[in-house]
């Protein structure tokens, strides 16, 4: 009851996330077309396969999502047209040397929305693909920041907000929701869990929202 009240009172602090429901096989007939983890991507007409800018090896596909199959709420951030794709180099040297969040973008990864009309699947010999996991549906889950960020956003310790009849664990949530998800809050592996750490949009200066984790 207290959590529901807080979610209504602070809609910018508490958010919903959507986790994909997957099947461990490459069968688009059972799932959402062109929506999967791993596998082979669709490429633009006459496009060469993307490569890592460091090691020059082909970039494995991590996720591909036809944006028209996102939940309607997420389409407000992503849009509803195009093919979201995230490629990421799996070479140990690249990950070790270029995984800092302040590294230049698109160095060992490629994140894009492909909007070309003519698309064709990549060939199996283009890349050593990650086994494909087909997305078949979505599971909605409430989400919020970590306890430290939550206290900072609300301006007071959580134990002063929630009743302690059940002990201190009654106000400790497992936020942010720790799984693959779209929307919700990130889990800052850098350890800088403060509100000020959340990046700002270079244009409007608002704090950026999490789209995909």
PDB file of C-alpha atoms in Angstrom:
ATOM      1  CA  UNK A   1       0.000   0.000   0.000  1.00  0.00           C
ATOM      2  CA  UNK A   2       2.777   2.447   0.924  1.00  0.00           C
ATOM      3  CA  UNK A   3       4.725   1.600  -2.224  1.00  0.00           C
ATOM      4  CA  UNK A   4       1.677   2.121  -4.434  1.00  0.00           C
ATOM      5  CA  UNK A   5       1.116   5.483  -2.781  1.00  0.00           C
ATOM      6  CA  UNK A   6       4.722   6.509  -3.389  1.00  0.00           C
ATOM      7  CA  UNK A   7       4.559   5.441  -7.031  1.00  0.00           C
ATOM      8  CA  UNK A   8       1.569   7.731  -7.548  1.00  0.00           C
ATOM      9  CA  UNK A   9       3.218  10.567  -5.658  1.00  0.00           C
ATOM     10  CA  UNK A  10       6.609  10.274  -7.381  1.00  0.00           C
ATOM     11  CA  UNK A  11       5.962   9.011 -10.932  1.00  0.00           C
ATOM     12  CA  UNK A  12       9.418  10.148 -12.078  1.00  0.00           C
ATOM     13  CA  UNK A  13      11.111   8.099  -9.350  1.00  0.00           C
ATOM     14  CA  UNK A  14       9.201   4.814  -9.678  1.00  0.00           C
ATOM     15  CA  UNK A  15       8.840   3.370 -13.161  1.00  0.00           C
ATOM     16  CA  UNK A  16       7.663   0.187 -14.849  1.00  0.00           C
ATOM     17  CA  UNK A  17       9.968  -2.087 -16.789  1.00  0.00           C
ATOM     18  CA  UNK A  18       9.189  -4.808 -19.305  1.00  0.00           C
ATOM     19  CA  UNK A  19      11.190  -8.022 -19.403  1.00  0.00           C
ATOM     20  CA  UNK A  20      11.100 -10.146 -22.541  1.00  0.00           C
ATOM     21  CA  UNK A  21       9.751 -13.677 -22.368  1.00  0.00           C
ATOM     22  CA  UNK A  22      11.980 -15.840 -24.553  1.00  0.00           C
ATOM     23  CA  UNK A  23      12.248 -19.328 -25.978  1.00  0.00           C
ATOM     24  CA  UNK A  24      15.688 -20.872 -26.333  1.00  0.00           C
ATOM     25  CA  UNK A  25      15.485 -21.475 -30.049  1.00  0.00           C
ATOM     26  CA  UNK A  26      15.491 -19.619 -33.361  1.00  0.00           C
ATOM     27  CA  UNK A  27      11.831 -19.925 -34.321  1.00  0.00           C
ATOM     28  CA  UNK A  28      10.226 -16.640 -35.314  1.00  0.00           C
ATOM     29  CA  UNK A  29       6.927 -18.417 -35.935  1.00  0.00           C
ATOM     30  CA  UNK A  30       6.632 -18.847 -32.153  1.00  0.00           C
ATOM     31  CA  UNK A  31       7.581 -15.279 -31.316  1.00  0.00           C
ATOM     32  CA  UNK A  32       7.643 -11.655 -32.391  1.00  0.00           C
ATOM     33  CA  UNK A  33       9.068 -11.275 -35.913  1.00  0.00           C
ATOM     34  CA  UNK A  34      12.664  -9.979 -36.014  1.00  0.00           C
ATOM     35  CA  UNK A  35      12.772  -9.735 -32.204  1.00  0.00           C
ATOM     36  CA  UNK A  36      15.501 -11.836 -30.609  1.00  0.00           C
ATOM     37  CA  UNK A  37      18.693 -11.967 -28.588  1.00  0.00           C
ATOM     38  CA  UNK A  38      21.694 -13.263 -30.514  1.00  0.00           C
ATOM     39  CA  UNK A  39      21.323 -14.845 -33.908  1.00  0.00           C
ATOM     40  CA  UNK A  40      21.880 -13.103 -37.237  1.00  0.00           C
ATOM     41  CA  UNK A  41      20.788  -9.515 -37.854  1.00  0.00           C
ATOM     42  CA  UNK A  42      19.009  -7.967 -40.773  1.00  0.00           C
ATOM     43  CA  UNK A  43      21.232  -5.604 -42.748  1.00  0.00           C
ATOM     44  CA  UNK A  44      20.549  -2.718 -45.060  1.00  0.00           C
ATOM     45  CA  UNK A  45      20.657  -3.147 -48.812  1.00  0.00           C
ATOM     46  CA  UNK A  46      24.280  -3.717 -49.958  1.00  0.00           C
ATOM     47  CA  UNK A  47      25.510  -3.131 -46.378  1.00  0.00           C
ATOM     48  CA  UNK A  48      28.706  -4.857 -45.283  1.00  0.00           C
ATOM     49  CA  UNK A  49      28.628  -6.574 -41.904  1.00  0.00           C
ATOM     50  CA  UNK A  50      29.569  -4.211 -38.995  1.00  0.00           C
ATOM     51  CA  UNK A  51      33.009  -4.717 -37.447  1.00  0.00           C
ATOM     52  CA  UNK A  52      34.698  -3.683 -34.209  1.00  0.00           C
ATOM     53  CA  UNK A  53      36.710  -0.486 -34.695  1.00  0.00           C
ATOM     54  CA  UNK A  54      39.478  -1.849 -32.469  1.00  0.00           C
ATOM     55  CA  UNK A  55      40.083  -5.478 -33.469  1.00  0.00           C
ATOM     56  CA  UNK A  56      38.277  -5.281 -36.841  1.00  0.00           C
ATOM     57  CA  UNK A  57      36.412  -8.536 -36.169  1.00  0.00           C
ATOM     58  CA  UNK A  58      32.696  -8.839 -37.013  1.00  0.00           C
ATOM     59  CA  UNK A  59      30.458  -7.631 -34.188  1.00  0.00           C
ATOM     60  CA  UNK A  60      28.094 -10.305 -32.811  1.00  0.00           C
ATOM     61  CA  UNK A  61      24.476  -9.226 -32.497  1.00  0.00           C
ATOM     62  CA  UNK A  62      23.270  -8.966 -28.887  1.00  0.00           C
ATOM     63  CA  UNK A  63      19.681  -7.956 -29.533  1.00  0.00           C
ATOM     64  CA  UNK A  64      17.425  -7.044 -32.415  1.00  0.00           C
ATOM     65  CA  UNK A  65      13.955  -5.579 -31.884  1.00  0.00           C
ATOM     66  CA  UNK A  66      11.294  -4.522 -34.339  1.00  0.00           C
ATOM     67  CA  UNK A  67      10.079  -1.396 -32.520  1.00  0.00           C
ATOM     68  CA  UNK A  68       6.499  -1.938 -33.645  1.00  0.00           C
ATOM     69  CA  UNK A  69       6.360  -4.907 -31.233  1.00  0.00           C
ATOM     70  CA  UNK A  70       7.448  -2.949 -28.157  1.00  0.00           C
ATOM     71  CA  UNK A  71       4.810  -2.276 -25.480  1.00  0.00           C
ATOM     72  CA  UNK A  72       2.946   0.921 -26.352  1.00  0.00           C
ATOM     73  CA  UNK A  73       4.367   2.803 -23.343  1.00  0.00           C
ATOM     74  CA  UNK A  74       7.945   2.145 -24.474  1.00  0.00           C
ATOM     75  CA  UNK A  75       7.178   3.305 -27.995  1.00  0.00           C
ATOM     76  CA  UNK A  76       6.832   6.831 -26.593  1.00  0.00           C
ATOM     77  CA  UNK A  77      10.613   6.797 -26.008  1.00  0.00           C
ATOM     78  CA  UNK A  78      11.785   4.500 -28.785  1.00  0.00           C
ATOM     79  CA  UNK A  79       9.267   5.235 -31.495  1.00  0.00           C
ATOM     80  CA  UNK A  80       7.337   2.536 -33.306  1.00  0.00           C
ATOM     81  CA  UNK A  81       9.196   2.313 -36.602  1.00  0.00           C
ATOM     82  CA  UNK A  82      12.521   0.746 -37.410  1.00  0.00           C
ATOM     83  CA  UNK A  83      14.734  -2.059 -36.234  1.00  0.00           C
ATOM     84  CA  UNK A  84      16.677  -1.508 -33.009  1.00  0.00           C
ATOM     85  CA  UNK A  85      19.997  -3.363 -33.063  1.00  0.00           C
ATOM     86  CA  UNK A  86      22.829  -3.658 -30.556  1.00  0.00           C
ATOM     87  CA  UNK A  87      26.117  -5.286 -31.570  1.00  0.00           C
ATOM     88  CA  UNK A  88      28.979  -5.792 -29.106  1.00  0.00           C
ATOM     89  CA  UNK A  89      32.512  -7.124 -29.482  1.00  0.00           C
ATOM     90  CA  UNK A  90      33.245 -10.194 -27.373  1.00  0.00           C
ATOM     91  CA  UNK A  91      37.031 -10.178 -27.770  1.00  0.00           C
ATOM     92  CA  UNK A  92      38.620 -10.157 -24.304  1.00  0.00           C
ATOM     93  CA  UNK A  93      41.181  -7.484 -25.183  1.00  0.00           C
ATOM     94  CA  UNK A  94      38.543  -5.098 -26.467  1.00  0.00           C
ATOM     95  CA  UNK A  95      36.285  -5.603 -23.451  1.00  0.00           C
ATOM     96  CA  UNK A  96      39.179  -5.174 -20.989  1.00  0.00           C
ATOM     97  CA  UNK A  97      40.611  -2.024 -22.561  1.00  0.00           C
ATOM     98  CA  UNK A  98      37.505  -0.266 -23.858  1.00  0.00           C
ATOM     99  CA  UNK A  99      34.621  -0.952 -21.458  1.00  0.00           C
ATOM    100  CA  UNK A 100      34.892   2.333 -19.566  1.00  0.00           C
ATOM    101  CA  UNK A 101      31.581   4.264 -19.717  1.00  0.00           C
ATOM    102  CA  UNK A 102      33.499   7.393 -20.771  1.00  0.00           C
ATOM    103  CA  UNK A 103      35.115   5.756 -23.804  1.00  0.00           C
ATOM    104  CA  UNK A 104      34.101   7.137 -27.219  1.00  0.00           C
ATOM    105  CA  UNK A 105      30.735   5.733 -28.406  1.00  0.00           C
ATOM    106  CA  UNK A 106      30.456   2.974 -30.991  1.00  0.00           C
ATOM    107  CA  UNK A 107      34.079   1.905 -30.506  1.00  0.00           C
ATOM    108  CA  UNK A 108      33.588  -1.764 -29.625  1.00  0.00           C
ATOM    109  CA  UNK A 109      29.823  -1.739 -30.048  1.00  0.00           C
ATOM    110  CA  UNK A 110      27.209  -0.479 -32.469  1.00  0.00           C
ATOM    111  CA  UNK A 111      23.795   0.705 -31.313  1.00  0.00           C
ATOM    112  CA  UNK A 112      21.373   1.888 -33.978  1.00  0.00           C
ATOM    113  CA  UNK A 113      17.835   1.987 -35.313  1.00  0.00           C
ATOM    114  CA  UNK A 114      17.741   0.724 -38.877  1.00  0.00           C
ATOM    115  CA  UNK A 115      14.937   2.291 -40.909  1.00  0.00           C
ATOM    116  CA  UNK A 116      15.759   1.131 -44.422  1.00  0.00           C
ATOM    117  CA  UNK A 117      12.915  -0.443 -46.335  1.00  0.00           C
ATOM    118  CA  UNK A 118      14.979  -3.126 -48.054  1.00  0.00           C
ATOM    119  CA  UNK A 119      16.587  -5.463 -45.529  1.00  0.00           C
ATOM    120  CA  UNK A 120      18.196  -8.855 -45.907  1.00  0.00           C
ATOM    121  CA  UNK A 121      19.495 -11.350 -43.313  1.00  0.00           C
ATOM    122  CA  UNK A 122      23.209 -11.608 -42.695  1.00  0.00           C
ATOM    123  CA  UNK A 123      24.926 -14.798 -43.827  1.00  0.00           C
ATOM    124  CA  UNK A 124      26.055 -17.446 -41.367  1.00  0.00           C
ATOM    125  CA  UNK A 125      29.691 -17.065 -42.447  1.00  0.00           C
ATOM    126  CA  UNK A 126      29.609 -13.286 -41.759  1.00  0.00           C
ATOM    127  CA  UNK A 127      30.026 -13.678 -37.999  1.00  0.00           C
ATOM    128  CA  UNK A 128      30.288 -16.229 -35.196  1.00  0.00           C
ATOM    129  CA  UNK A 129      26.765 -15.596 -33.954  1.00  0.00           C
ATOM    130  CA  UNK A 130      25.514 -15.933 -30.400  1.00  0.00           C
ATOM    131  CA  UNK A 131      22.803 -18.649 -30.192  1.00  0.00           C
ATOM    132  CA  UNK A 132      19.442 -17.066 -30.923  1.00  0.00           C
ATOM    133  CA  UNK A 133      16.824 -16.626 -28.183  1.00  0.00           C
ATOM    134  CA  UNK A 134      13.448 -15.669 -29.613  1.00  0.00           C
ATOM    135  CA  UNK A 135      11.314 -13.041 -27.855  1.00  0.00           C
ATOM    136  CA  UNK A 136       7.693 -14.175 -27.660  1.00  0.00           C
ATOM    137  CA  UNK A 137       6.039 -11.738 -25.237  1.00  0.00           C
ATOM    138  CA  UNK A 138       6.554  -9.195 -22.431  1.00  0.00           C
ATOM    139  CA  UNK A 139       6.314  -9.319 -18.649  1.00  0.00           C
ATOM    140  CA  UNK A 140       5.636  -6.024 -16.871  1.00  0.00           C
ATOM    141  CA  UNK A 141       7.436  -5.421 -13.574  1.00  0.00           C
ATOM    142  CA  UNK A 142       7.560  -2.380 -11.234  1.00  0.00           C
ATOM    143  CA  UNK A 143      11.005  -0.846 -10.938  1.00  0.00           C
ATOM    144  CA  UNK A 144      12.815   1.924  -9.124  1.00  0.00           C
ATOM    145  CA  UNK A 145      16.278   3.181  -8.187  1.00  0.00           C
ATOM    146  CA  UNK A 146      18.575   1.646  -5.607  1.00  0.00           C
ATOM    147  CA  UNK A 147      17.927   2.356  -1.922  1.00  0.00           C
ATOM    148  CA  UNK A 148      20.607   5.079  -1.883  1.00  0.00           C
ATOM    149  CA  UNK A 149      19.224   6.860  -4.947  1.00  0.00           C
ATOM    150  CA  UNK A 150      15.664   6.401  -3.665  1.00  0.00           C
ATOM    151  CA  UNK A 151      16.470   8.086  -0.361  1.00  0.00           C
ATOM    152  CA  UNK A 152      18.185  10.921  -2.227  1.00  0.00           C
ATOM    153  CA  UNK A 153      15.195  11.393  -4.546  1.00  0.00           C
ATOM    154  CA  UNK A 154      12.656  11.350  -1.678  1.00  0.00           C
ATOM    155  CA  UNK A 155      14.786  13.522   0.579  1.00  0.00           C
ATOM    156  CA  UNK A 156      14.589  11.343   3.687  1.00  0.00           C
ATOM    157  CA  UNK A 157      15.598   7.874   4.952  1.00  0.00           C
ATOM    158  CA  UNK A 158      13.310   5.056   3.892  1.00  0.00           C
ATOM    159  CA  UNK A 159      12.727   3.938   7.487  1.00  0.00           C
ATOM    160  CA  UNK A 160      10.977   7.268   8.133  1.00  0.00           C
ATOM    161  CA  UNK A 161       8.591   6.642   5.252  1.00  0.00           C
ATOM    162  CA  UNK A 162       7.697   2.983   5.684  1.00  0.00           C
ATOM    163  CA  UNK A 163       6.326   1.342   8.797  1.00  0.00           C
ATOM    164  CA  UNK A 164       8.828  -0.804  10.691  1.00  0.00           C
ATOM    165  CA  UNK A 165       6.389  -3.388  12.049  1.00  0.00           C
ATOM    166  CA  UNK A 166       7.895  -6.068   9.840  1.00  0.00           C
ATOM    167  CA  UNK A 167      11.476  -5.049  10.505  1.00  0.00           C
ATOM    168  CA  UNK A 168      13.817  -2.981   8.383  1.00  0.00           C
ATOM    169  CA  UNK A 169      13.521  -5.346   5.393  1.00  0.00           C
ATOM    170  CA  UNK A 170       9.951  -4.158   4.827  1.00  0.00           C
ATOM    171  CA  UNK A 171      11.231  -1.003   3.159  1.00  0.00           C
ATOM    172  CA  UNK A 172      14.165  -2.555   1.276  1.00  0.00           C
ATOM    173  CA  UNK A 173      13.328  -3.340  -2.317  1.00  0.00           C
ATOM    174  CA  UNK A 174      15.368  -5.334  -4.788  1.00  0.00           C
ATOM    175  CA  UNK A 175      15.595  -2.267  -7.033  1.00  0.00           C
ATOM    176  CA  UNK A 176      16.616  -1.835  -9.688  1.00  0.00           C
ATOM    177  CA  UNK A 177      15.033  -4.962 -11.150  1.00  0.00           C
ATOM    178  CA  UNK A 178      18.035  -7.129 -11.994  1.00  0.00           C
ATOM    179  CA  UNK A 179      17.372  -8.782 -15.324  1.00  0.00           C
ATOM    180  CA  UNK A 180      17.232  -8.004 -19.033  1.00  0.00           C
ATOM    181  CA  UNK A 181      14.606  -5.317 -19.338  1.00  0.00           C
ATOM    182  CA  UNK A 182      13.341  -2.401 -21.353  1.00  0.00           C
ATOM    183  CA  UNK A 183      12.578   0.740 -19.372  1.00  0.00           C
ATOM    184  CA  UNK A 184      12.883   1.033 -15.619  1.00  0.00           C
ATOM    185  CA  UNK A 185      16.105   2.015 -13.847  1.00  0.00           C
ATOM    186  CA  UNK A 186      19.714   1.015 -14.476  1.00  0.00           C
ATOM    187  CA  UNK A 187      21.971  -0.702 -11.997  1.00  0.00           C
ATOM    188  CA  UNK A 188      25.115   1.424 -11.930  1.00  0.00           C
ATOM    189  CA  UNK A 189      28.021  -1.022 -11.968  1.00  0.00           C
ATOM    190  CA  UNK A 190      30.344   1.983 -11.700  1.00  0.00           C
ATOM    191  CA  UNK A 191      29.209   2.445  -8.111  1.00  0.00           C
ATOM    192  CA  UNK A 192      28.356   6.136  -8.585  1.00  0.00           C
ATOM    193  CA  UNK A 193      24.808   5.684  -7.375  1.00  0.00           C
ATOM    194  CA  UNK A 194      23.729   9.290  -7.046  1.00  0.00           C
ATOM    195  CA  UNK A 195      21.024  11.192  -8.840  1.00  0.00           C
ATOM    196  CA  UNK A 196      23.618  13.603 -10.263  1.00  0.00           C
ATOM    197  CA  UNK A 197      25.408  10.708 -11.976  1.00  0.00           C
ATOM    198  CA  UNK A 198      22.511  10.039 -14.373  1.00  0.00           C
ATOM    199  CA  UNK A 199      23.557  11.491 -17.759  1.00  0.00           C
ATOM    200  CA  UNK A 200      21.731  14.491 -19.175  1.00  0.00           C
ATOM    201  CA  UNK A 201      20.424  15.046 -22.663  1.00  0.00           C
ATOM    202  CA  UNK A 202      22.853  17.432 -24.420  1.00  0.00           C
ATOM    203  CA  UNK A 203      19.918  19.334 -25.928  1.00  0.00           C
ATOM    204  CA  UNK A 204      17.117  19.697 -23.337  1.00  0.00           C
ATOM    205  CA  UNK A 205      19.323  18.963 -20.261  1.00  0.00           C
ATOM    206  CA  UNK A 206      16.757  16.559 -18.756  1.00  0.00           C
ATOM    207  CA  UNK A 207      18.118  13.366 -17.213  1.00  0.00           C
ATOM    208  CA  UNK A 208      18.128  10.521 -19.701  1.00  0.00           C
ATOM    209  CA  UNK A 209      15.757   7.590 -19.259  1.00  0.00           C
ATOM    210  CA  UNK A 210      16.805   3.984 -19.496  1.00  0.00           C
ATOM    211  CA  UNK A 211      15.563   2.318 -22.659  1.00  0.00           C
ATOM    212  CA  UNK A 212      17.300  -1.045 -22.674  1.00  0.00           C
ATOM    213  CA  UNK A 213      19.321  -2.909 -20.022  1.00  0.00           C
TER     214      UNK A 213
END
